[in-house]
XYZ file of C-alpha atoms in Angstrom:
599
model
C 1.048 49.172 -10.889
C 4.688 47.850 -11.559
C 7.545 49.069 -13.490
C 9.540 46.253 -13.887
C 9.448 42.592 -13.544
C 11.686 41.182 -10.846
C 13.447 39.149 -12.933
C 13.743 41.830 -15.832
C 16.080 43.957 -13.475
C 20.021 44.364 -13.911
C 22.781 46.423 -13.340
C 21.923 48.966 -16.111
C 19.138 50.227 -13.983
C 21.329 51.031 -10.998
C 20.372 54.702 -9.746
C 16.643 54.364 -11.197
C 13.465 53.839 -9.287
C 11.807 51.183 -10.275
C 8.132 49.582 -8.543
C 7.704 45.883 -8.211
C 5.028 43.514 -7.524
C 4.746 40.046 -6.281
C 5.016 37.459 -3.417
C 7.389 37.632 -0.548
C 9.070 34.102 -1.233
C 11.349 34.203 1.708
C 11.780 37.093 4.352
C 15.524 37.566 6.311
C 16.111 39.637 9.592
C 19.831 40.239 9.554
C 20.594 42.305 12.879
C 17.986 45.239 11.770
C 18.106 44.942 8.333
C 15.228 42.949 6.612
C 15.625 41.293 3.113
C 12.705 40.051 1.221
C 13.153 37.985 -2.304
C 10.226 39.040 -4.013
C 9.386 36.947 -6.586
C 7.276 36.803 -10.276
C 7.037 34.933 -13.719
C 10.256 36.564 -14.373
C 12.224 35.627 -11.328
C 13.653 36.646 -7.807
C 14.475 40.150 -7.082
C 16.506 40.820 -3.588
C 14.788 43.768 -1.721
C 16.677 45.599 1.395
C 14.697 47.551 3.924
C 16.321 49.591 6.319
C 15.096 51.034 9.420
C 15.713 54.246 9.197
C 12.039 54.504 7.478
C 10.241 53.355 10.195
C 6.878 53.260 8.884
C 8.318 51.058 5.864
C 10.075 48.941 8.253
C 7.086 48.521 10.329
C 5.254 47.234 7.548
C 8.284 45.134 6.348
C 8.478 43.384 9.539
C 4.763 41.507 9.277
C 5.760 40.102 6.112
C 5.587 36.842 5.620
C 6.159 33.840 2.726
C 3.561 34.453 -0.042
C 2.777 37.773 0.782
C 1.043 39.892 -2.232
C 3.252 42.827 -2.061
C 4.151 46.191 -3.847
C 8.221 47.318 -3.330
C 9.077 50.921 -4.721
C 12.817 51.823 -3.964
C 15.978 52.373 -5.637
C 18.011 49.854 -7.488
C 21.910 49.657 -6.712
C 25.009 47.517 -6.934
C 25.244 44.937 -4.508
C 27.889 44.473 -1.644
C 31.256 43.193 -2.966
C 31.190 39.592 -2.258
C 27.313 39.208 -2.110
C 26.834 38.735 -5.905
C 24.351 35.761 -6.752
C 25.276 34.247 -10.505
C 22.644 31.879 -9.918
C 19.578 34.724 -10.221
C 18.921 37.209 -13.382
C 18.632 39.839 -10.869
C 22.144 38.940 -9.226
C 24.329 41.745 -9.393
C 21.666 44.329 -7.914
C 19.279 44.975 -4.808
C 16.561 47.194 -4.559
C 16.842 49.537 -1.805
C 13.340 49.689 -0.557
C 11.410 52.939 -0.076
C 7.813 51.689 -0.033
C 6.124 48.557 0.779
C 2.321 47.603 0.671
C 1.014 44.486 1.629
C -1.670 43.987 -1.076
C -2.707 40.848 0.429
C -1.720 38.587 3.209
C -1.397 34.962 2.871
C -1.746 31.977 5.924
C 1.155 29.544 5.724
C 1.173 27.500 2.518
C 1.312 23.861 2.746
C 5.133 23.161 1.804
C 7.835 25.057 1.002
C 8.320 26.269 -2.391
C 12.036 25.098 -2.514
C 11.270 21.699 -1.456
C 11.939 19.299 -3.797
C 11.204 15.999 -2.255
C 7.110 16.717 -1.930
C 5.410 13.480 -3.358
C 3.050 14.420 -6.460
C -0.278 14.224 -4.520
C 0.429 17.078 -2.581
C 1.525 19.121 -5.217
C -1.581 17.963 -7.499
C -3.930 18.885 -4.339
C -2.346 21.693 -4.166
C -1.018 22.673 -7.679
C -1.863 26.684 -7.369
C 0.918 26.963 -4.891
C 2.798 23.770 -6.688
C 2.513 26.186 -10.137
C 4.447 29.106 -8.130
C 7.796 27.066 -7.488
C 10.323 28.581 -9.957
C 10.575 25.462 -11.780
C 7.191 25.039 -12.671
C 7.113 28.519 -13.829
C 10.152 27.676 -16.037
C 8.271 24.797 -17.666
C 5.598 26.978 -18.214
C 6.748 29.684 -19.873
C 9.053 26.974 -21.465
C 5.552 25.578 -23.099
C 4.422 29.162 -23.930
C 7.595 29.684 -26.115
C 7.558 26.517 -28.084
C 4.182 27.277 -28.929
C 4.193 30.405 -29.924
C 7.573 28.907 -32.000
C 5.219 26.750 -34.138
C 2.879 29.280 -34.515
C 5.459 31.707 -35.957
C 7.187 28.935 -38.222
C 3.753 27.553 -39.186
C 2.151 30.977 -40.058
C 5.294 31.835 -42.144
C 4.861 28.704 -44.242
C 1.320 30.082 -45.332
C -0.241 27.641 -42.521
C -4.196 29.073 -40.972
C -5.149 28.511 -37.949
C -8.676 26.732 -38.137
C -10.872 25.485 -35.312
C -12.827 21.988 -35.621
C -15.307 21.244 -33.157
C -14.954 19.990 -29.389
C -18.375 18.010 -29.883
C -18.394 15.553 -32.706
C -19.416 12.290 -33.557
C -18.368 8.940 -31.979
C -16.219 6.543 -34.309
C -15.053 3.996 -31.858
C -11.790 2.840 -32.992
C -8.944 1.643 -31.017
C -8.887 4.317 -27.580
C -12.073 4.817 -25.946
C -14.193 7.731 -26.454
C -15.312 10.480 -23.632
C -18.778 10.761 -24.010
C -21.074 13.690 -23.295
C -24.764 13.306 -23.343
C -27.116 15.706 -25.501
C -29.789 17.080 -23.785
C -31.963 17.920 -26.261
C -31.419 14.906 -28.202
C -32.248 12.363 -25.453
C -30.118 9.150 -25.583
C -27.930 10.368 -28.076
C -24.472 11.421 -27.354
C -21.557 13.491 -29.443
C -17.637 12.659 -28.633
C -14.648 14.747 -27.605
C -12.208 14.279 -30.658
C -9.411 11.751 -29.829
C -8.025 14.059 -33.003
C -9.525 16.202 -35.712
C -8.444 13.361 -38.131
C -11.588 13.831 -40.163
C -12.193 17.726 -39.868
C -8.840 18.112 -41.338
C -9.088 16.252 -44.077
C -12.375 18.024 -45.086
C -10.694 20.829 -44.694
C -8.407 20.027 -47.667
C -11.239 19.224 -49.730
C -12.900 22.473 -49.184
C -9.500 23.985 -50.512
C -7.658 25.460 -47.650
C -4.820 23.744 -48.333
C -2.831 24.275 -45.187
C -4.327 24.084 -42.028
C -2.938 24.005 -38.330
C -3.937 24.064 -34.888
C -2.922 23.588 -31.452
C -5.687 21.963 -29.957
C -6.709 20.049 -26.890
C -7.521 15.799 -27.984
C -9.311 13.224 -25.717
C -8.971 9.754 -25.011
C -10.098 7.319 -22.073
C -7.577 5.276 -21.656
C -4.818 3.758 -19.455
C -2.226 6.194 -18.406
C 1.497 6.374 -17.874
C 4.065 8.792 -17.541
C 3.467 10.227 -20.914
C -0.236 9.901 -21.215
C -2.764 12.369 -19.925
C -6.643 11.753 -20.573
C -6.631 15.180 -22.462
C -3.768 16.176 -24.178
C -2.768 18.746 -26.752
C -1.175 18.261 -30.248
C 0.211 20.219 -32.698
C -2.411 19.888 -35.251
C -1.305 19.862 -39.540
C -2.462 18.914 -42.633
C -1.579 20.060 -46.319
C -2.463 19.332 -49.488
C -0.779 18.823 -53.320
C 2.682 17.871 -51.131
C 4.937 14.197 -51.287
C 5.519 12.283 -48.307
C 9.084 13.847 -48.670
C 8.146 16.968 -48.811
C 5.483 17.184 -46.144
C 8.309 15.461 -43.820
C 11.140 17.874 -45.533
C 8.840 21.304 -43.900
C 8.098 19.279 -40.624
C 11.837 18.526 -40.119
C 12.780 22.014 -40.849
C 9.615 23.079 -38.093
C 10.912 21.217 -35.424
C 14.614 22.453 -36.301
C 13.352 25.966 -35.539
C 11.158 25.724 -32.388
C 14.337 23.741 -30.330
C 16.156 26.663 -31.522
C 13.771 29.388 -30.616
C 12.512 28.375 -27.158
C 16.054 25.785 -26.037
C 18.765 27.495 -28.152
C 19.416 23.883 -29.334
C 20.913 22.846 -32.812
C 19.210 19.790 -34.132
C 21.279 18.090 -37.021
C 20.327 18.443 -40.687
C 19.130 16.563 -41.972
C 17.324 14.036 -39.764
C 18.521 10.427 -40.389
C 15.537 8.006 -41.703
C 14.746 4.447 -41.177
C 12.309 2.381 -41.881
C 10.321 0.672 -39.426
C 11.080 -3.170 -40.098
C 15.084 -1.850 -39.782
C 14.315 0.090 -36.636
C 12.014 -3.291 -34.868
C 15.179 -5.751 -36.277
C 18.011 -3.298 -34.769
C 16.278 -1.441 -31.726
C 13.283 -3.591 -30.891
C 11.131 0.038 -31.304
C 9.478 1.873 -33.584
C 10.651 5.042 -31.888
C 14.142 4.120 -30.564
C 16.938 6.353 -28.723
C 19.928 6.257 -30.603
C 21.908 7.578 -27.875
C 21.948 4.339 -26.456
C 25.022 2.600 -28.933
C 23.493 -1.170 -27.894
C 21.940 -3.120 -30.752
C 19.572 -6.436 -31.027
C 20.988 -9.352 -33.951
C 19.122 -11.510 -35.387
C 19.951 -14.679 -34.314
C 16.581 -17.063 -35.073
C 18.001 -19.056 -38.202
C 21.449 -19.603 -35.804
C 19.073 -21.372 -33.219
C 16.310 -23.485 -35.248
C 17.885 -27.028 -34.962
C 19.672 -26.596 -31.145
C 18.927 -29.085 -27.961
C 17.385 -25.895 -25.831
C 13.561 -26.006 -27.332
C 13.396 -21.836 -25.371
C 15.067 -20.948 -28.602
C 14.394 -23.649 -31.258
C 10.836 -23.425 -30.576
C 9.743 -19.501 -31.473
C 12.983 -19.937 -34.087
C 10.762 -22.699 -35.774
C 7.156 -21.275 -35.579
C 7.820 -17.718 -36.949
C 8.869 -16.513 -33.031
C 11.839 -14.439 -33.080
C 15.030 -14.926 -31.596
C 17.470 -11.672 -31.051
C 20.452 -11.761 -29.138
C 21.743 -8.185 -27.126
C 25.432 -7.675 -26.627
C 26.985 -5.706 -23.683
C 30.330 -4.949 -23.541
C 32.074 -5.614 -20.766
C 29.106 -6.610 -19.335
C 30.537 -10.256 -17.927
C 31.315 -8.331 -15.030
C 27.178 -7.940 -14.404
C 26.578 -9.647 -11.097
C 23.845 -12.762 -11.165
C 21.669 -9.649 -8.687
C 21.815 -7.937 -11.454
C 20.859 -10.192 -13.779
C 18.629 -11.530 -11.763
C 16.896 -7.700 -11.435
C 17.489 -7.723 -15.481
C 15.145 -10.768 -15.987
C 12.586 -9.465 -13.562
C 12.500 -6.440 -15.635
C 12.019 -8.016 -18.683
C 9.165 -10.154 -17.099
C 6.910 -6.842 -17.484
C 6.987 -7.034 -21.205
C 6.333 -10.854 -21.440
C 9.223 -12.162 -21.633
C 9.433 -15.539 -19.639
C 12.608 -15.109 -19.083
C 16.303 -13.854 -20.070
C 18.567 -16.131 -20.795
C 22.622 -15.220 -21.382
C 25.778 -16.331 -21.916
C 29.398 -14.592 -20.238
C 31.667 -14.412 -22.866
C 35.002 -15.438 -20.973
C 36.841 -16.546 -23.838
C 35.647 -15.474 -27.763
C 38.215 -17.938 -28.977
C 36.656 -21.127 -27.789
C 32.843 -20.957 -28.648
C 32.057 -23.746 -26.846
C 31.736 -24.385 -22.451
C 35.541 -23.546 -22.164
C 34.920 -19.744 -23.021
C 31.914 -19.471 -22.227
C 29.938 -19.542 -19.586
C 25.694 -19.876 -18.818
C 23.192 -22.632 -18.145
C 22.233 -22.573 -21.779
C 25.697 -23.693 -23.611
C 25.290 -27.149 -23.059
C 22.645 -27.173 -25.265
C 23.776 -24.951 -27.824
C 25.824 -26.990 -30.402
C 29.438 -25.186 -31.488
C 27.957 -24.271 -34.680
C 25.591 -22.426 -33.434
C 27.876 -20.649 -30.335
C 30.364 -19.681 -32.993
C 27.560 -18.084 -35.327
C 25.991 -16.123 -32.439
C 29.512 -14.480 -31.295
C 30.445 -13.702 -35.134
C 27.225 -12.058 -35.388
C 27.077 -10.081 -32.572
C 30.866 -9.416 -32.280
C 31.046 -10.279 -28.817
C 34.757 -9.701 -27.431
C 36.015 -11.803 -24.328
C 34.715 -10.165 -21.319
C 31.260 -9.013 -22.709
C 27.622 -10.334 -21.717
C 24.636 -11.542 -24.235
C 20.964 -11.561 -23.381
C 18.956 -13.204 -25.793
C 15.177 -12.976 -26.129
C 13.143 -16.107 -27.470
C 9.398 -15.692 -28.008
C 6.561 -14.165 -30.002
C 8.505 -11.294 -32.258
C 6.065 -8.693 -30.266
C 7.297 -9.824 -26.831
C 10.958 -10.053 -27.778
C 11.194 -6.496 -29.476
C 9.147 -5.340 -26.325
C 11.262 -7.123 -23.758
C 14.804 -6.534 -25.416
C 14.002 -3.342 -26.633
C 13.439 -1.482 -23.426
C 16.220 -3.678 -21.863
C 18.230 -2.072 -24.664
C 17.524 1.493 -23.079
C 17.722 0.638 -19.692
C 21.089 -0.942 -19.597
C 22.034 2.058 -22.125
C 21.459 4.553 -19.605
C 21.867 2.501 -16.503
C 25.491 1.273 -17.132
C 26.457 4.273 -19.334
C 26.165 2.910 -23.429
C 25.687 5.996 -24.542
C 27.085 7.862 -27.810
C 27.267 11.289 -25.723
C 24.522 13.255 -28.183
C 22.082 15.251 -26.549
C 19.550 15.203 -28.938
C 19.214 12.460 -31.818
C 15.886 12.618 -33.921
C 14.779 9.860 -36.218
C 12.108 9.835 -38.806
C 10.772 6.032 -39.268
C 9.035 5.407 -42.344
C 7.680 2.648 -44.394
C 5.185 1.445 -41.246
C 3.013 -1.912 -41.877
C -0.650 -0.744 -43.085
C -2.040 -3.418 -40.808
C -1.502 -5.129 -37.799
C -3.299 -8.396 -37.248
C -5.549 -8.561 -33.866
C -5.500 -12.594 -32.667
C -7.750 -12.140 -29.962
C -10.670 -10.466 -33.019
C -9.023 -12.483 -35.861
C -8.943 -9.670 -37.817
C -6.571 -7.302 -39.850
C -6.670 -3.243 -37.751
C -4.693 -0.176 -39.189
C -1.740 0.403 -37.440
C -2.052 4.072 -37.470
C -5.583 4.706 -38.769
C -8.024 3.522 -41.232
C -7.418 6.770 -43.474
C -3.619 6.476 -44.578
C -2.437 5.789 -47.218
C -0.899 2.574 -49.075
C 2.444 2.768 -50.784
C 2.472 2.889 -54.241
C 1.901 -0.478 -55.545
C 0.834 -1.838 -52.666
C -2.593 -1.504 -53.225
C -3.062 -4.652 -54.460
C -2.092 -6.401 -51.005
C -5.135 -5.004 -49.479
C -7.146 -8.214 -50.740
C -4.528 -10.940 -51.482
C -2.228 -10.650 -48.677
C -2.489 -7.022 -45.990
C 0.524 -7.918 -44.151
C 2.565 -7.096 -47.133
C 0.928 -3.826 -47.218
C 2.866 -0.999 -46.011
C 2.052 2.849 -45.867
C 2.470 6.511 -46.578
C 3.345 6.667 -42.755
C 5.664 8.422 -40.859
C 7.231 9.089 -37.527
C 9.488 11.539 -35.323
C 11.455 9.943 -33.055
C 13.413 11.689 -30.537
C 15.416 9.851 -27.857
C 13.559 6.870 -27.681
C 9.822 9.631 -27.829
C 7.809 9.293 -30.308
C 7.134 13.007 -30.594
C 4.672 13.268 -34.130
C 2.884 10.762 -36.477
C 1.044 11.592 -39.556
C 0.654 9.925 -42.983
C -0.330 10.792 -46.603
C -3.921 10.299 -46.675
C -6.450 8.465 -48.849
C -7.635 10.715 -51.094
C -10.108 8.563 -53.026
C -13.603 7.692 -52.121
C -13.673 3.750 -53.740
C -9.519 3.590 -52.104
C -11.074 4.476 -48.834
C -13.837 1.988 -49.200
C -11.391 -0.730 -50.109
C -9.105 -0.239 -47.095
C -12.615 -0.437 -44.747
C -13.012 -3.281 -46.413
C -9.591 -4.691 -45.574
C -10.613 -4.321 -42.565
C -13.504 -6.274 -41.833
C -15.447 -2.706 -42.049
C -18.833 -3.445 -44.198
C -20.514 -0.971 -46.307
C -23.262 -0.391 -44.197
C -21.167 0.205 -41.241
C -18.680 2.642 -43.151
C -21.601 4.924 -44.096
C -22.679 5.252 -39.967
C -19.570 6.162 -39.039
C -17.299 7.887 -41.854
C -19.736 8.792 -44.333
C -19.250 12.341 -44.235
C -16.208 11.507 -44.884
C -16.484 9.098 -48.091
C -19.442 12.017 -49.277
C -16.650 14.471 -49.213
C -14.103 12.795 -50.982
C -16.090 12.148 -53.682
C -16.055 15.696 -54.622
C -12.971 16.478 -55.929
C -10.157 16.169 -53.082
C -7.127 16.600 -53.526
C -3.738 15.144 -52.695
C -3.234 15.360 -49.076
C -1.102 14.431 -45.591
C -0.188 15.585 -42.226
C 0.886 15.152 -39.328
C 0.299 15.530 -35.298
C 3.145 16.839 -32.712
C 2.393 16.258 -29.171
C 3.645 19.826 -27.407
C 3.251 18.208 -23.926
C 5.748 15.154 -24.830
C 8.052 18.087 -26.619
C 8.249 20.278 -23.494
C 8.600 17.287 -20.990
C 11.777 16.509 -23.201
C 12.834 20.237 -23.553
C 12.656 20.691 -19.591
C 14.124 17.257 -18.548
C 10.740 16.904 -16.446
C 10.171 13.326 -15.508
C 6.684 13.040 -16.412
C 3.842 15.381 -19.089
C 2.310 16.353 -15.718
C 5.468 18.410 -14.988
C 4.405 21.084 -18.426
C 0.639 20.691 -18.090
C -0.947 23.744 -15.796
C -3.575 21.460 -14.087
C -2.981 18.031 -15.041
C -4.619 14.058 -14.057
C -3.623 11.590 -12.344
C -2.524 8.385 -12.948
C -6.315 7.423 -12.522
C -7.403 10.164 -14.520
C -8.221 12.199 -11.672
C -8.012 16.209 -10.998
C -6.538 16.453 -7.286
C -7.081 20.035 -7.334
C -11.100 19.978 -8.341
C -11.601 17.008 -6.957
C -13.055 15.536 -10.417
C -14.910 13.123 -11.881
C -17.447 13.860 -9.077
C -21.420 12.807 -8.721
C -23.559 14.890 -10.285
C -27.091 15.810 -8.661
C -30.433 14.223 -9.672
C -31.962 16.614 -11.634
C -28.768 17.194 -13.916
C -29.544 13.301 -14.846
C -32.715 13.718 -14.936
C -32.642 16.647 -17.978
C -30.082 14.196 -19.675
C -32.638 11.313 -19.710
C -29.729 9.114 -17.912
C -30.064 7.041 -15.355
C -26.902 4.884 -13.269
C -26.786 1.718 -13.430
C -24.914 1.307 -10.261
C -27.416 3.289 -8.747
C -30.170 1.448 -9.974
C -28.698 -1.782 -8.811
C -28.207 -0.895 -5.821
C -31.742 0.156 -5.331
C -33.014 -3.482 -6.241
C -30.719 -4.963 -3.806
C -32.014 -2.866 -1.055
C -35.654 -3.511 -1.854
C -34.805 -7.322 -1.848
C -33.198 -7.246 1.208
């Protein structure tokens, strides 16, 4: 039906005929002379109709915005003067011959070049939302950095293997989505929070590398960066180091930014491990564009008057101190805004001092509620430390280690961006290594995996699973990349009675292991072999490539906040009879019946 995309067209076609298809995304009546941009995938093409083909003209003039139309005509140089640079298609017009209105359109609910529409009207309305150029950008933006890992991953001897969509439940950490089984009343399978398990089976049935780009579920609490289904970059290999595995990953993600951005990423990525990135950054996935850095300060601050720092300093709390240049000149609103900020981490609040003077550590250079109870000992310690110059600010953070590194961490970023702290990169990946193999849950009193139950211990470290797990770190690894965490993965356990002893590490008793991972401990017990991965979130990598503000901005038909689908109007009731073949009946429902009846 077409010849040419619009936004394929260019000078070197001037003279030729060419037919186009597409919707009329604005219509122009110059004194006689009607101009349509027709628009596709590709872009804007500007279409001239004269009226000296009146039957074309006719037609042209019941045009309207979003009409499906068909343009065959002539391309040739525009005007002198009336060059766009800003379209593809600039430097040419298509003189228009024939037009037919394939299908008319009633008025669509906003402009396509309005960008102030709040995101429930685009959600509601995301077919039209999806035909704005920039959400065609991010999509074919998404289309190119897959197809990128598919190339790299399928030159690298990588297959392409699906695991199931239905699977078994193995409740840990996120919740699951459930789906009832029809012909198994009261039984339900899972959608896969990952294929975790399917992959590692895979190795032991000798496929040795395995990828997929598959979709991943989990009911949870959303943000900006969070959708209830997701897709990830899915790899695993086998007979490979830690090193190594991270050495082709590296070089992976080199290639797709600089097949579907153009963009250079440095070799090689710089590493650090994740007690250096918590101590310096207050994250495990920190943006090193932001130059601002937390110090340790705790052992400075364990004998002063002001018991906000001696008392985390002296019952394994942290204290960590965050310098800002020049940042005396911060007004107490915005300090004021700064502690507020900090408040949604924790934090109970943000103390600082105003460094006035850096030679006299004491209430003469400096200036804050707190110095008073600081002795000169300490004062002089904290602005060695930190380097603090006259005429720069310090926060400090004093609490639980969790709640400082939370509250001073993001501050960190915020004030980096906010007040400019910035090294002037672009782009500035991170691998973080070395992660703790457990995290310790106060509110269960008990020891969880910090990534999952199925990585593996450092060597050596094996013997910390029993006499002391908070010693025990793993074969874990992340990419960072400005302050995203954009893949995990580990080495994996690749012995049956190693895997038992880490489920036992974590309160996880035989009986229980063999319900929910005993496929799993079966398998391994037949020869598997030495194996890792990891697991790239695409829609986190394309938010980042297009500089959208939120996942929602790269996904075709995304949820809400509240885990809702505008567009479909779902989660919505199902009828009766559904329930009825599923052997399931609400609760709510139910509940409300026996008020009624006692009423």
């Amino acid at each position: 039906m077409r010849t040419h995309y619009c936004g394929q067209l260019n000078s070197g076609l001037n003279g030729q005929e060419v037919t186009l298809c597409g919707w009329a995304h604005r219509r122009r009546d110059h004194g006689g002379v009607i101009f349509i941009d027709l628009r596709d995938r590709e872009g804007l093409a500007q279409v001239v109709c004269d009226p000296d083909r009146a039957d074309m003209f006719k037609v042209a003039e019941s045009v309207r915005n979003e009409f499906v139309l068909k343009i065959t005509g002539k391309v040739r140089p525009r005007p002198e003067g009336t060059v766009n640079p800003n379209m593809a298609s600039g430097e040419i017009e298509i003189l228009c011959h024939e037009i037919e209105v394939l299908n008319a359109a009633v008025t669509p609910p906003f402009q396509l070049d309005d960008d102030n529409l709040s995101e429930n009207v685009r959600l509601t309305n995301r077919v039209i939302d999806l035909r704005r150029p920039q959400m065609q950008k991010n999509m074919m933006l998404r289309y190119k950095t897959a197809m990128a890992f598919r190339r790299f991953l399928d030159g690298q001897g990588f297959i392409d293997i699906e695991t199931p969509m239905l699977t078994k439940s193995t409740p840990e950490g996120a919740r699951d989505y459930l789906v009832p089984s029809r012909v198994h009343p009261g039984q339900f399978f899972a959608l896969p929070q990952s294929p975790q398990l399917f992959k590692q089976m895979l190795m032991v049935a000798g496929f040795d590398r395995y990828y997929q780009i598959t979709k991943c579920f989990r009911d949870e609490d959303l943000r900006a960066d969070r959708q209830p289904e997701f897709t990830q970059v899915d790899i695993e290999t086998s007979f490979l180091s830690e090193d190594q595995i991270t050495a082709i990953m590296e070089e992976m993600v080199r290639y797709v930014f600089k097949e579907a951005l153009a963009v250079e990423l440095p070799a090689p990525f710089p590493r650090m491990t994740y007690a250096e990135a918590m101590n310096r950054f207050g994250s495990d996935k920190p943006d090193l564009r932001v130059t601002l850095e937390l110090t340790e300060v705790t052992d400075l601050v364990a004998d002063v008057a002001f018991k906000v720092f001696s008392g985390p300093a002296t019952s394994g709390g942290r204290v960590a101190a965050l310098r800002v240049p020049g940042g005396a000149s911060l007004t107490r609103g915005e300090i004021d805004e700064y502690t507020k900020f900090v408040g949604i981490y924790g934090a109970k609040g943000l103390a600082y001092i105003k460094v006035n003077d850096a030679s006299q550590p004491n209430e003469t250079g400096l200036q804050s509620p707190i110095v008073k109870n600081l002795h000169e000992a300490a004062l002089k310690g904290i602005l060695e430390r930190t380097g603090a110059q006259s005429g720069d600010l310090i926060f400090f953070g004093a609490d639980k280690t969790k709640v400082v590194n939370d509250a001073l961490g993001a501050l960190r970023v915020k004030l980096g961006h906010e007040k400019g702290y910035l090294n002037g990169k672009a782009w500035e990946p991170l691998w973080v290594v070395d992660f703790p193999m457990f995290e310790y849950d106060e509110d269960d009193k008990r020891w969880t995996a910090c990534h999952h139950p199925f990585t593996s211990p450092k060597d050596g470290h094996e013997e910390f699973l029993f006499t002391d797990p908070g010693k025990c770190l793993a074969k874990a690894y992340d990419l960072a990349l400005n302050g995203w965490e954009i893949g995990g993965g580990s080495v994996r356990i690749h012995k049956a009675d190693v895997q038992a002893k880490v489920f036992e590490a974590l309160n996880i008793g035989a009986e229980e292991q063999q319900i929910k991972f005993g496929f799993l401990l079966d398998a391994l017990k037949y020869g598997a072999p030495p194996h890792g991965g990891l697991a790239f979130g695409l829609d986190r990598i394309v938010t980042m490539m297009a500089g959208a503000e939120s996942i929602r901005d790269v996904i075709a038909f995304p949820k809400t906040q509240r885990a809702q689908c505008l567009l479909t109007d779902a989660p919505s009731d199902v009828d009766e009879k559904q329930l009825k073949e599923l052997h399931i009946r609400l609760r709510q429902k139910v509940e409300a019946q026996v008020e009624v009846s006692k009423g």
